[in-house]
Amino acid sequence: MTSWQDLERKYYMFVVRRQPVTIVRGQGTRVWDENGKEYLDFTAGWAVNNLGHCHPAVVDAIRAQAATLMQTSNQFYTIPQLQLAQILVENSCTDRVFFSNSGAEANEGAVKLVRKYGRLHRNGAYEVITAMNSFHGRTLAMVAATGQPHYQANWKPLPEGFVNVEYNDLEAIKRATTDKTCAVMLEPLQGEGGVNIPTEGYLRAVRDWCDQKGLLLIFDEVQTGMGRLGTLFGYQSFNVEPDVMTLAKGLGGGVPIGAFLAKEKAAVFEPGDHGSTFGGNPVSCAVARDTFRYVIENDISGNALRVGRYLMTRLNELKAKFPFVTEVRGKGLLVAMEFNQDISRDVAYACMKRCLLLNAVKPNAIRFMPSLNITNLEVDEAVSILRTVLAKTPT
């Protein structure tokens, strides 16, 4: 039998500390390793597989489109791309969309868009204010946008034009605003930063500040969009509309795709301003189109809201039982459990050994981001495993 993990050590760049599981098959909320061992997956491809693994809506769309047309270029019209554009715009607060390959590319495109807006409407302004503990991607520009110093240290000098301020602090945004500022970019809820939820009124106050100063507001919804928070888009959970919104992850139901969307006033691109060879690829767009339709028609975001509340209730029962659990927080099916010690990696590893896959999002916090069509029974199964692990965790 091939030792796949030995091949990784020999050939693959060491850029991630993987858990020692080689996954070969997935179905719904379950995956199986090369030895046939079954796991309950509460990572869902990093909040990508909104309908679970190999959902028929995803698989059927891939098969049909791959047998019809796989790739042309954006020199020509393709039907799945335009159908996806229509359904996204008609179900959001935006007017225009551009498709990319990933969330980082979507955020790069959004920043280019607001910089051009600043050149046209704010006398050449180009700076974008972002928040500490944010995460916007791993390209050089998005590392500069990401307000986490440990992501930035090795890559300096970073591209200029980003100002990182304290999260959840309107006054910090006000102090950072100058005549060079063209936009503020925030996640409605910080995912990679530890599932950090803004205080009541923060996003509304930022929206009002942007309106007052003539700035654009970007919401990075790469992780919070597509039903994850219990609403179709995260901004709807807070009743605050952005001028520009980025999507990826769950948009494709498992295939790579990203997008940035804008209201008409912010959609200032002209021919030649932006492009992508594979952006808006017919296969990716067909899958995203059918996944999005399924999410809407089957109230998948409503299920995320209901089951997410149940998950929070069950996790708070563990918080009451184990004193070293200090907080349970989240919205919909993006949830974190925080500890008073840096034990998250040990907890995630022990859960993996008992066939539950979780993410150690911070040294002292684990993250739950399962598929959005998960059931209460599967939550019970996960909580039972976690309870066993916490009971054996040395503190």
XYZ file of C-alpha atoms in Angstrom:
395
model
C 0.000 0.000 0.000
C 1.268 3.458 -0.890
C 2.196 5.605 2.103
C 0.539 8.813 0.952
C 1.730 10.785 3.942
C 5.341 9.790 3.183
C 4.837 11.117 -0.347
C 3.641 14.403 1.104
C 6.774 14.655 3.223
C 8.954 13.920 0.189
C 7.310 16.031 -2.502
C 4.945 18.640 -1.095
C 5.980 21.996 0.351
C 5.583 21.977 4.120
C 3.044 24.780 4.468
C 0.410 23.197 6.708
C 0.455 20.919 9.748
C -2.029 18.324 8.574
C -3.896 15.917 10.777
C -2.710 12.360 10.003
C -5.774 11.344 7.982
C -5.777 10.599 4.253
C -9.355 11.120 3.088
C -10.379 9.151 0.004
C -14.180 9.421 -0.074
C -16.989 11.640 1.199
C -20.759 11.461 1.340
C -22.987 13.941 3.116
C -21.476 14.793 6.494
C -19.168 11.727 6.459
C -15.720 11.030 5.050
C -13.663 7.834 4.940
C -9.908 7.363 5.078
C -7.786 4.951 3.036
C -8.379 2.206 5.617
C -12.153 2.554 5.461
C -12.464 4.379 8.797
C -15.476 6.702 8.926
C -15.408 10.261 10.323
C -18.080 12.855 11.078
C -16.881 15.980 9.295
C -17.482 19.292 11.071
C -15.037 21.198 8.849
C -16.899 20.728 5.520
C -13.907 21.522 3.353
C -13.268 24.704 5.357
C -16.875 25.919 5.179
C -16.984 25.025 1.477
C -19.235 21.967 1.261
C -22.473 23.698 2.233
C -24.530 20.722 1.056
C -22.062 18.140 2.351
C -19.784 15.893 0.365
C -20.822 14.796 -3.143
C -24.363 16.156 -2.942
C -26.417 15.187 -6.020
C -27.017 18.837 -6.950
C -23.251 19.342 -7.148
C -22.335 16.024 -8.768
C -25.097 16.202 -11.381
C -24.125 19.747 -12.369
C -20.471 18.745 -12.778
C -21.353 15.741 -14.915
C -23.767 17.604 -17.161
C -21.587 20.659 -17.720
C -18.297 18.734 -18.076
C -19.909 16.715 -20.860
C -21.134 19.892 -22.586
C -18.555 22.683 -22.268
C -15.671 22.900 -19.809
C -13.738 26.039 -20.728
C -13.689 28.802 -23.281
C -12.547 32.211 -22.042
C -14.240 35.450 -21.174
C -13.789 36.525 -24.771
C -17.118 34.783 -25.340
C -20.475 34.500 -23.588
C -21.284 31.316 -21.696
C -24.716 30.496 -20.332
C -23.903 29.124 -16.823
C -21.884 32.249 -16.002
C -24.737 34.579 -16.890
C -27.329 32.417 -15.126
C -25.224 32.472 -11.954
C -24.728 36.239 -12.227
C -28.485 36.713 -12.520
C -29.409 34.567 -9.533
C -26.759 36.167 -7.302
C -27.731 39.738 -8.136
C -31.468 39.101 -7.950
C -31.113 37.599 -4.467
C -28.716 40.180 -3.001
C -28.453 43.924 -2.536
C -25.925 44.215 -5.397
C -26.181 45.041 -9.103
C -23.043 43.658 -10.784
C -20.758 40.654 -10.348
C -17.348 39.417 -11.489
C -16.216 35.802 -11.035
C -12.774 34.708 -9.884
C -11.167 31.440 -8.794
C -10.909 31.951 -5.030
C -11.702 34.161 -2.086
C -8.289 35.814 -2.128
C -8.770 36.719 -5.792
C -12.247 38.030 -5.068
C -10.858 40.293 -2.351
C -8.028 41.448 -4.620
C -10.593 42.373 -7.261
C -12.746 44.197 -4.729
C -9.747 46.261 -3.613
C -8.906 47.138 -7.211
C -12.511 48.203 -7.683
C -12.601 50.532 -4.677
C -9.214 51.982 -5.565
C -10.538 52.954 -8.970
C -13.594 54.411 -7.257
C -11.242 56.442 -5.064
C -9.356 57.693 -8.094
C -12.577 58.743 -9.805
C -14.584 60.064 -6.874
C -12.199 60.786 -3.970
C -9.347 62.641 -5.614
C -7.109 59.587 -5.969
C -7.756 58.051 -2.540
C -6.483 54.460 -2.355
C -6.198 53.330 1.273
C -8.476 50.617 2.651
C -9.108 50.334 6.392
C -9.325 46.763 7.701
C -9.632 45.203 11.150
C -7.191 43.419 13.402
C -7.793 39.636 13.608
C -9.330 39.730 10.150
C -8.421 37.313 7.386
C -8.710 38.227 3.706
C -6.378 35.770 1.940
C -2.732 34.895 1.393
C -1.678 36.904 -1.649
C 0.778 39.671 -0.791
C -1.861 42.382 -0.938
C -4.348 40.369 1.114
C -1.676 39.546 3.698
C -1.282 43.315 4.063
C -5.056 43.645 4.368
C -5.251 40.858 6.951
C -4.865 42.367 10.404
C -2.777 39.581 11.940
C 0.922 40.460 12.398
C 2.091 36.823 12.423
C 0.793 36.474 8.863
C 2.695 39.583 7.791
C 6.126 39.341 9.433
C 7.886 37.147 6.856
C 6.696 39.035 3.780
C 7.713 42.620 4.441
C 7.855 45.020 2.759
C 4.146 44.538 2.140
C 2.133 46.408 -0.491
C 1.040 49.778 0.820
C -2.500 51.027 1.028
C -3.919 49.078 3.974
C -4.493 50.389 7.497
C -5.231 47.759 10.171
C -7.228 49.038 13.167
C -8.825 47.436 16.191
C -11.887 45.347 15.445
C -15.236 46.393 16.866
C -13.982 49.938 17.434
C -15.721 52.619 15.387
C -13.525 55.365 16.813
C -10.439 53.545 15.516
C -11.924 53.630 12.015
C -12.724 57.308 12.384
C -9.159 58.091 13.528
C -7.711 56.133 10.601
C -9.884 57.876 7.999
C -8.018 60.481 5.971
C -8.286 62.042 2.544
C -6.372 58.964 1.282
C -9.113 56.555 2.434
C -11.374 55.068 -0.226
C -13.010 52.157 1.633
C -13.437 50.079 4.770
C -13.248 46.291 4.421
C -14.694 44.042 7.146
C -15.957 40.518 7.632
C -19.504 40.702 9.030
C -18.295 38.076 11.491
C -14.602 37.219 11.732
C -14.093 33.549 10.879
C -10.361 32.800 10.859
C -9.838 35.314 13.645
C -11.749 33.027 16.015
C -15.447 33.500 15.153
C -15.560 37.029 16.568
C -19.005 38.626 16.564
C -19.375 42.423 16.377
C -21.243 44.235 19.106
C -24.769 45.400 18.431
C -24.730 48.457 16.199
C -21.068 48.324 15.162
C -21.613 47.457 11.514
C -24.484 49.946 11.250
C -22.252 52.663 12.685
C -19.482 51.816 10.206
C -22.039 51.971 7.387
C -23.171 55.400 8.566
C -19.558 56.619 8.814
C -18.808 55.465 5.270
C -21.916 57.256 4.011
C -20.940 60.414 5.873
C -17.404 60.427 4.457
C -18.165 59.133 0.970
C -16.306 55.845 1.497
C -17.240 52.441 0.132
C -17.954 49.567 2.496
C -16.706 46.102 1.520
C -18.003 43.015 3.290
C -15.732 40.009 2.923
C -18.350 37.240 2.913
C -16.032 34.489 1.710
C -16.838 32.517 4.861
C -20.105 34.098 6.049
C -22.004 34.034 2.761
C -24.169 31.364 1.146
C -26.286 30.557 4.205
C -23.517 29.979 6.736
C -24.850 32.430 9.364
C -28.487 31.408 8.970
C -29.255 34.015 6.330
C -28.478 33.802 2.635
C -25.731 36.397 3.050
C -24.109 37.465 6.285
C -24.983 41.126 5.878
C -28.643 40.173 6.229
C -27.959 38.856 9.745
C -26.954 42.378 10.755
C -29.350 44.337 8.498
C -26.488 46.354 7.016
C -25.849 46.486 3.263
C -22.334 46.774 1.811
C -21.381 48.560 -1.395
C -19.124 45.668 -2.400
C -19.323 42.025 -1.285
C -16.950 39.115 -1.862
C -17.902 35.438 -1.975
C -16.139 32.093 -2.413
C -16.023 28.878 -0.313
C -19.670 27.759 -0.123
C -20.530 29.487 -3.404
C -19.303 26.475 -5.376
C -20.520 23.706 -3.101
C -17.105 22.051 -3.419
C -15.598 23.386 -6.645
C -13.267 26.417 -6.752
C -14.990 29.716 -7.487
C -14.996 33.237 -6.084
C -16.894 36.412 -6.857
C -17.044 40.082 -6.019
C -20.330 41.919 -6.333
C -21.018 45.635 -6.259
C -23.822 48.127 -6.225
C -24.104 50.171 -9.392
C -22.375 53.249 -7.983
C -19.309 51.186 -7.071
C -19.160 49.138 -10.288
C -16.643 51.448 -11.966
C -14.610 48.901 -13.925
C -14.263 49.359 -17.670
C -13.044 46.919 -20.355
C -9.419 46.015 -19.640
C -9.537 46.899 -15.945
C -9.752 43.306 -14.729
C -9.858 39.768 -16.028
C -9.324 36.078 -15.321
C -8.672 33.098 -17.588
C -10.610 30.640 -15.459
C -12.857 33.117 -13.643
C -16.445 32.306 -14.487
C -15.508 28.899 -15.899
C -18.639 27.104 -17.211
C -18.239 24.081 -14.927
C -17.692 26.093 -11.749
C -20.548 28.444 -12.613
C -22.950 25.606 -13.414
C -22.200 23.979 -10.060
C -22.513 27.283 -8.179
C -25.777 28.053 -9.985
C -27.357 24.721 -9.078
C -25.970 24.780 -5.527
C -27.347 28.270 -4.941
C -30.740 27.284 -6.343
C -30.841 24.284 -4.034
C -29.907 26.452 -1.026
C -32.737 28.876 -1.811
C -35.408 26.346 -2.748
C -34.757 24.100 0.272
C -34.260 26.832 2.899
C -30.769 25.596 3.705
C -29.949 28.873 5.463
C -33.000 28.338 7.683
C -31.697 24.895 8.604
C -28.324 26.437 9.417
C -30.066 28.897 11.727
C -32.124 26.248 13.532
C -29.430 23.592 13.845
C -26.865 26.254 14.690
C -28.963 27.297 17.692
C -29.200 23.661 18.739
C -25.426 23.246 18.399
C -24.850 26.339 20.562
C -27.232 24.964 23.199
C -25.438 21.613 23.310
C -22.004 23.234 23.441
C -23.103 25.526 26.265
C -24.051 22.386 28.192
C -20.402 21.354 27.900
C -19.332 24.836 28.975
C -21.403 24.424 32.154
C -19.767 21.055 32.808
C -16.110 21.870 32.113
C -14.685 24.974 33.852
C -11.849 25.348 31.336
C -14.398 26.100 28.572
C -14.734 29.863 28.800
C -17.019 30.786 25.893
C -19.210 29.436 23.124
C -19.950 31.952 20.370
C -21.170 32.042 16.817
C -24.030 32.536 14.380
C -25.733 29.873 12.329
C -23.254 27.087 11.667
C -20.087 29.074 12.237
C -19.343 28.456 15.907
C -16.315 28.467 18.213
C -15.600 27.051 21.655
C -12.869 28.861 23.589
C -10.691 27.482 26.406
C -8.707 29.143 29.165
C -5.580 27.299 27.959
C -3.885 26.649 24.615
C -5.280 23.139 24.161
C -7.242 23.424 20.922
C -4.819 21.397 18.821
C -4.817 18.585 21.378
C -8.614 18.637 21.553
C -8.984 18.574 17.755
C -6.481 15.708 17.480
C -8.211 13.674 20.187
C -11.586 14.233 18.461
C -10.061 13.090 15.173
C -8.878 9.882 16.854
C -12.525 9.346 17.864
C -13.740 10.059 14.321
C -14.857 13.704 14.616
C -13.103 16.304 12.443
C -12.820 19.811 13.924
C -10.603 22.841 13.329
C -8.235 24.363 15.880
C -8.878 27.921 14.717
C -6.750 29.497 17.480
C -4.411 28.014 20.087
C -7.239 28.297 22.630
C -10.313 27.784 20.417
C -11.859 25.122 18.193
C -14.218 25.886 15.334
C -17.330 24.101 14.075
C -18.306 24.715 10.426
C -20.236 21.637 9.242
C -22.397 21.361 6.153
C -25.521 23.496 6.353
C -27.937 20.593 5.895
C -26.672 18.815 9.005
C -29.183 17.367 11.504
C -29.673 17.620 15.260
C -28.791 13.921 15.539
C -25.414 14.573 13.941
C -24.878 17.464 16.348
C -25.632 15.078 19.221
C -23.090 12.617 17.860
C -20.410 15.301 17.604
C -21.128 16.686 21.079
C -20.957 13.190 22.569
C -17.472 12.682 21.124
C -16.354 16.121 22.237
C -17.688 15.523 25.755
C -15.605 12.344 25.994
C -12.514 14.183 24.810
C -12.986 17.125 27.179
C -13.471 14.737 30.088
C -10.056 13.238 29.351
C -8.308 16.536 28.641
C -5.638 17.413 31.225
C -6.027 20.981 32.490
